[in-house]
Amino acid sequence: MGDVKVDDDALLKSFLAEVGEVERDNEVVRILSCFKLNPFEHLNLSFDSSTDDVKKQYRKISLMVHPDKCKHPQAQEAFGALAKAQQLLLNDQERDYILTQVHAAKEELKMKRKKQLKKDTASKIKSLVDEGKHEQIYEQSEEFQKELKLKVREILTDQEWRRRKMAMRISEEEGRLKKDEAEQKEMWKKKREHEEQWEGTREKRVSSWRDFQKSGKKAKKGETRPPKLKTEDPNKSYVQRPVKKG
């Protein structure tokens, strides 16, 4: 196994020695033009590539676009995108998610293919004669791979849009709940402050009431009370006393 490792390293060094500045720049441009949601594109790998394929391809391309080796102004950006692509494909959960979308894309293209065959009698007969071999050959064809790549882009874009939309709704709901919670806290704070203020003036209110009760029942010593005013009854008749003449 050790000899194989040495041979691989020697071949890689030999390859990199032959890579010119133009090839490095072209690789940077290729990486940056890839569909951002598909890490297989960044590493220029097929969807059925293994994790070992991912590691080998990453090592090969990353050395090509490494900022220390490549003079392209966006080499650092391309190198970062490549590292992220490898990280996603070595993460089981992320890799399974992407492959699930690839499977959905394949199934959709197969259904489309079946509908086309129903209209094309010759192709339908050929597929039956070949016992499925015709379909296998088609799925391995360059035409199918191009269609699959575009369909995967379409599905990944749709899923990402749904994810962002859901995240936005969750964020809005969390914001609403936080606002309601803040308003509730403010309401209880004001209520508590009012109760504390009311309790703080209790003694003063009790004392004022006691003074009122005392002053209302009995006048203080040495204090003259004003006479009570009599109210006239508008319905009562008054008779004027006659004035005596001298």
Short mmCIF file of C-alpha atoms in Angstrom, two decimals:
data_model
loop_
_atom_site.label_atom_id
_atom_site.label_comp_id
_atom_site.label_asym_id
_atom_site.label_seq_id
_atom_site.Cartn_x
_atom_site.Cartn_y
_atom_site.Cartn_z
CA MET A 1 0.00 0.00 0.00
CA GLY A 2 2.93 2.32 0.81
CA ASP A 3 4.33 2.00 -2.74
CA VAL A 4 0.96 2.94 -4.20
CA LYS A 5 0.85 6.04 -2.01
CA VAL A 6 4.34 7.09 -3.16
CA ASP A 7 3.40 6.51 -6.80
CA ASP A 8 0.26 8.61 -6.41
CA ASP A 9 2.25 11.44 -4.87
CA ALA A 10 4.87 11.24 -7.61
CA LEU A 11 2.19 11.36 -10.32
CA LEU A 12 0.50 14.32 -8.64
CA LYS A 13 3.76 16.26 -8.40
CA SER A 14 4.50 15.48 -12.02
CA PHE A 15 1.05 16.66 -13.04
CA LEU A 16 1.34 19.91 -11.08
CA ALA A 17 4.74 20.59 -12.58
CA GLU A 18 3.17 20.53 -16.03
CA VAL A 19 0.26 22.76 -15.07
CA GLY A 20 0.83 26.27 -16.32
CA GLU A 21 -0.52 29.57 -15.09
CA VAL A 22 -3.29 29.55 -17.69
CA GLU A 23 -4.59 26.17 -16.50
CA ARG A 24 -4.57 27.38 -12.89
CA ASP A 25 -6.48 30.53 -13.83
CA ASN A 26 -8.97 28.52 -15.86
CA GLU A 27 -9.61 26.24 -12.90
CA VAL A 28 -10.29 29.22 -10.65
CA VAL A 29 -12.81 30.54 -13.17
CA ARG A 30 -14.43 27.09 -13.46
CA ILE A 31 -14.84 26.72 -9.70
CA LEU A 32 -16.31 30.18 -9.26
CA SER A 33 -18.78 29.63 -12.11
CA CYS A 34 -20.13 26.41 -10.56
CA PHE A 35 -23.64 26.15 -9.16
CA LYS A 36 -23.21 27.14 -5.52
CA LEU A 37 -25.55 24.49 -4.08
CA ASN A 38 -23.89 21.51 -5.80
CA PRO A 39 -20.49 20.56 -4.29
CA PHE A 40 -20.06 17.78 -6.90
CA GLU A 41 -19.73 20.51 -9.53
CA HIS A 42 -17.01 22.33 -7.59
CA LEU A 43 -14.93 19.16 -7.41
CA ASN A 44 -15.86 18.23 -10.99
CA LEU A 45 -17.11 14.81 -9.87
CA SER A 46 -20.01 12.60 -10.91
CA PHE A 47 -22.86 12.01 -8.47
CA ASP A 48 -21.81 8.39 -7.86
CA SER A 49 -18.30 9.34 -6.68
CA SER A 50 -17.08 7.81 -3.41
CA THR A 51 -15.67 9.67 -0.40
CA ASP A 52 -12.19 8.54 -1.45
CA ASP A 53 -12.79 10.10 -4.87
CA VAL A 54 -13.78 13.32 -3.10
CA LYS A 55 -10.58 13.42 -1.04
CA LYS A 56 -8.31 12.68 -4.00
CA GLN A 57 -10.01 15.19 -6.27
CA TYR A 58 -9.92 17.86 -3.59
CA ARG A 59 -6.21 17.37 -3.03
CA LYS A 60 -5.52 17.58 -6.75
CA ILE A 61 -7.58 20.71 -7.49
CA SER A 62 -6.80 22.53 -4.24
CA LEU A 63 -3.07 22.38 -5.06
CA MET A 64 -3.83 23.88 -8.45
CA VAL A 65 -5.74 26.88 -7.10
CA HIS A 66 -3.92 27.35 -3.80
CA PRO A 67 -3.20 31.09 -3.33
CA ASP A 68 0.50 30.30 -2.78
CA LYS A 69 0.66 28.57 -6.18
CA CYS A 70 -1.91 30.46 -8.23
CA LYS A 71 -1.59 34.18 -9.02
CA HIS A 72 -5.24 34.66 -9.97
CA PRO A 73 -6.79 37.49 -7.84
CA GLN A 74 -9.73 35.22 -6.89
CA ALA A 75 -7.63 32.15 -6.09
CA GLN A 76 -8.40 32.49 -2.36
CA GLU A 77 -12.14 32.57 -3.05
CA ALA A 78 -11.94 29.50 -5.29
CA PHE A 79 -9.82 27.67 -2.73
CA GLY A 80 -12.43 28.41 -0.03
CA ALA A 81 -15.30 27.21 -2.24
CA LEU A 82 -13.42 24.00 -2.93
CA ALA A 83 -12.79 23.38 0.79
CA LYS A 84 -16.48 23.92 1.55
CA ALA A 85 -17.47 21.47 -1.22
CA GLN A 86 -15.26 18.76 0.27
CA GLN A 87 -16.61 19.44 3.75
CA LEU A 88 -20.21 19.01 2.53
CA LEU A 89 -19.51 15.77 0.68
CA LEU A 90 -17.65 14.24 3.62
CA ASN A 91 -20.56 15.06 5.93
CA ASP A 92 -22.96 12.08 5.83
CA GLN A 93 -26.08 14.16 6.45
CA GLU A 94 -25.25 16.79 3.82
CA ARG A 95 -24.17 14.17 1.28
CA ASP A 96 -27.36 12.13 1.80
CA TYR A 97 -29.47 15.26 1.35
CA ILE A 98 -27.83 16.09 -1.99
CA LEU A 99 -28.01 12.49 -3.23
CA THR A 100 -31.71 12.42 -2.31
CA GLN A 101 -32.26 15.37 -4.63
CA VAL A 102 -30.19 13.63 -7.32
CA HIS A 103 -32.40 10.54 -7.00
CA ALA A 104 -35.53 12.71 -7.30
CA ALA A 105 -34.08 14.34 -10.42
CA LYS A 106 -33.34 10.93 -11.97
CA GLU A 107 -36.86 9.69 -11.29
CA GLU A 108 -38.35 12.81 -12.85
CA LEU A 109 -36.21 12.40 -15.97
CA LYS A 110 -37.16 8.71 -16.20
CA MET A 111 -40.85 9.57 -16.09
CA LYS A 112 -40.28 12.12 -18.81
CA ARG A 113 -38.44 9.48 -20.84
CA LYS A 114 -41.31 6.99 -20.48
CA LYS A 115 -43.81 9.54 -21.74
CA GLN A 116 -41.62 10.14 -24.78
CA LEU A 117 -41.31 6.39 -25.46
CA LYS A 118 -45.10 6.00 -25.47
CA LYS A 119 -45.21 8.32 -28.45
CA ASP A 120 -42.19 6.69 -30.14
CA THR A 121 -43.15 3.07 -30.98
CA ALA A 122 -39.73 2.14 -32.41
CA SER A 123 -37.89 3.23 -29.28
CA LYS A 124 -40.40 1.44 -27.08
CA ILE A 125 -39.92 -1.86 -28.96
CA LYS A 126 -36.14 -1.49 -28.82
CA SER A 127 -36.21 -0.92 -25.07
CA LEU A 128 -38.29 -4.09 -24.60
CA VAL A 129 -35.96 -6.13 -26.80
CA ASP A 130 -32.87 -4.93 -24.95
CA GLU A 131 -34.56 -5.79 -21.61
CA GLY A 132 -33.68 -2.50 -20.04
CA LYS A 133 -30.17 -2.27 -21.46
CA HIS A 134 -31.27 0.55 -23.71
CA GLU A 135 -32.30 2.60 -20.65
CA GLN A 136 -29.03 1.86 -18.84
CA ILE A 137 -27.04 3.02 -21.85
CA TYR A 138 -29.15 6.18 -22.06
CA GLU A 139 -28.60 6.99 -18.35
CA GLN A 140 -24.85 6.74 -18.91
CA SER A 141 -24.94 8.94 -21.98
CA GLU A 142 -23.60 12.48 -22.04
CA GLU A 143 -27.04 13.78 -22.98
CA PHE A 144 -28.65 12.26 -19.87
CA GLN A 145 -25.85 13.51 -17.60
CA LYS A 146 -26.34 17.05 -18.88
CA GLU A 147 -30.10 16.83 -18.29
CA LEU A 148 -29.51 15.36 -14.85
CA LYS A 149 -27.10 18.14 -13.91
CA LEU A 150 -29.64 20.80 -14.89
CA LYS A 151 -32.50 19.01 -13.16
CA VAL A 152 -30.48 18.68 -9.96
CA ARG A 153 -29.78 22.42 -10.09
CA GLU A 154 -33.50 23.06 -10.48
CA ILE A 155 -34.48 20.83 -7.54
CA LEU A 156 -31.72 22.08 -5.23
CA THR A 157 -32.70 25.68 -6.00
CA ASP A 158 -36.35 24.94 -5.23
CA GLN A 159 -35.45 23.19 -1.96
CA GLU A 160 -33.14 26.01 -0.91
CA TRP A 161 -35.87 28.56 -1.60
CA ARG A 162 -38.31 26.54 0.52
CA ARG A 163 -35.73 26.28 3.31
CA ARG A 164 -35.06 30.01 3.31
CA LYS A 165 -38.77 30.80 3.19
CA MET A 166 -39.39 28.54 6.18
CA ALA A 167 -36.44 30.05 8.05
CA MET A 168 -37.84 33.52 7.35
CA ARG A 169 -41.26 32.53 8.69
CA ILE A 170 -39.71 31.01 11.80
CA SER A 171 -37.66 34.18 12.31
CA GLU A 172 -40.75 36.37 11.93
CA GLU A 173 -42.69 34.19 14.41
CA GLU A 174 -39.82 34.31 16.91
CA GLY A 175 -39.72 38.10 16.52
CA ARG A 176 -43.47 38.35 17.14
CA LEU A 177 -43.24 36.16 20.24
CA LYS A 178 -40.34 38.21 21.60
CA LYS A 179 -42.32 41.42 21.02
CA ASP A 180 -45.38 40.00 22.80
CA GLU A 181 -43.18 38.83 25.67
CA ALA A 182 -41.56 42.27 25.96
CA GLU A 183 -44.97 43.99 25.96
CA GLN A 184 -46.23 41.55 28.61
CA LYS A 185 -43.19 42.21 30.79
CA GLU A 186 -43.66 45.97 30.41
CA MET A 187 -47.34 45.69 31.38
CA TRP A 188 -46.51 43.68 34.54
CA LYS A 189 -43.73 46.11 35.38
CA LYS A 190 -46.09 49.09 35.22
CA LYS A 191 -48.69 47.21 37.26
CA ARG A 192 -46.08 46.34 39.91
CA GLU A 193 -44.84 49.93 40.04
CA HIS A 194 -48.44 51.18 40.45
CA GLU A 195 -49.08 48.69 43.29
CA GLU A 196 -45.84 49.67 45.01
CA GLN A 197 -46.70 53.35 44.67
CA TRP A 198 -50.19 52.74 46.04
CA GLU A 199 -48.81 50.74 48.96
CA GLY A 200 -46.21 53.43 49.63
CA THR A 201 -48.90 56.11 50.13
CA ARG A 202 -51.07 53.86 52.32
CA GLU A 203 -50.02 55.38 55.64
CA LYS A 204 -50.54 58.89 54.33
CA ARG A 205 -54.01 58.00 53.05
CA VAL A 206 -55.00 56.31 56.30
CA SER A 207 -53.75 59.29 58.32
CA SER A 208 -55.66 61.72 56.09
CA TRP A 209 -58.84 59.67 56.50
CA ARG A 210 -58.48 59.62 60.27
CA ASP A 211 -58.00 63.41 60.39
CA PHE A 212 -61.08 63.84 58.23
CA GLN A 213 -63.14 61.60 60.49
CA LYS A 214 -62.10 63.56 63.58
CA SER A 215 -62.66 67.00 62.07
CA GLY A 216 -66.00 65.92 60.65
CA LYS A 217 -67.48 64.77 64.04
CA LYS A 218 -66.19 67.43 66.43
CA ALA A 219 -64.67 70.85 65.97
CA LYS A 220 -61.32 71.47 67.46
CA LYS A 221 -61.21 73.36 70.78
CA GLY A 222 -61.26 77.16 70.34
CA GLU A 223 -62.30 76.82 66.75
CA THR A 224 -65.55 78.44 65.53
CA ARG A 225 -67.51 76.60 62.92
CA PRO A 226 -69.25 78.63 60.22
CA PRO A 227 -73.08 78.50 60.31
CA LYS A 228 -74.79 76.06 58.04
CA LEU A 229 -76.43 77.68 55.05
CA LYS A 230 -80.15 77.13 54.65
CA THR A 231 -81.38 76.41 51.22
CA GLU A 232 -84.67 77.96 50.15
CA ASP A 233 -87.40 75.75 48.84
CA PRO A 234 -88.65 77.24 45.53
CA ASN A 235 -92.01 75.53 46.07
CA LYS A 236 -92.57 77.05 49.53
CA SER A 237 -94.74 80.19 49.79
CA TYR A 238 -93.53 82.99 52.01
CA VAL A 239 -95.92 85.63 53.43
CA GLN A 240 -94.51 89.11 53.88
CA ARG A 241 -95.19 90.55 57.34
CA PRO A 242 -97.28 93.75 57.08
CA VAL A 243 -95.48 96.91 58.03
CA LYS A 244 -97.13 98.92 60.83
CA LYS A 245 -97.84 102.60 60.07
CA GLY A 246 -96.80 105.22 62.71
#
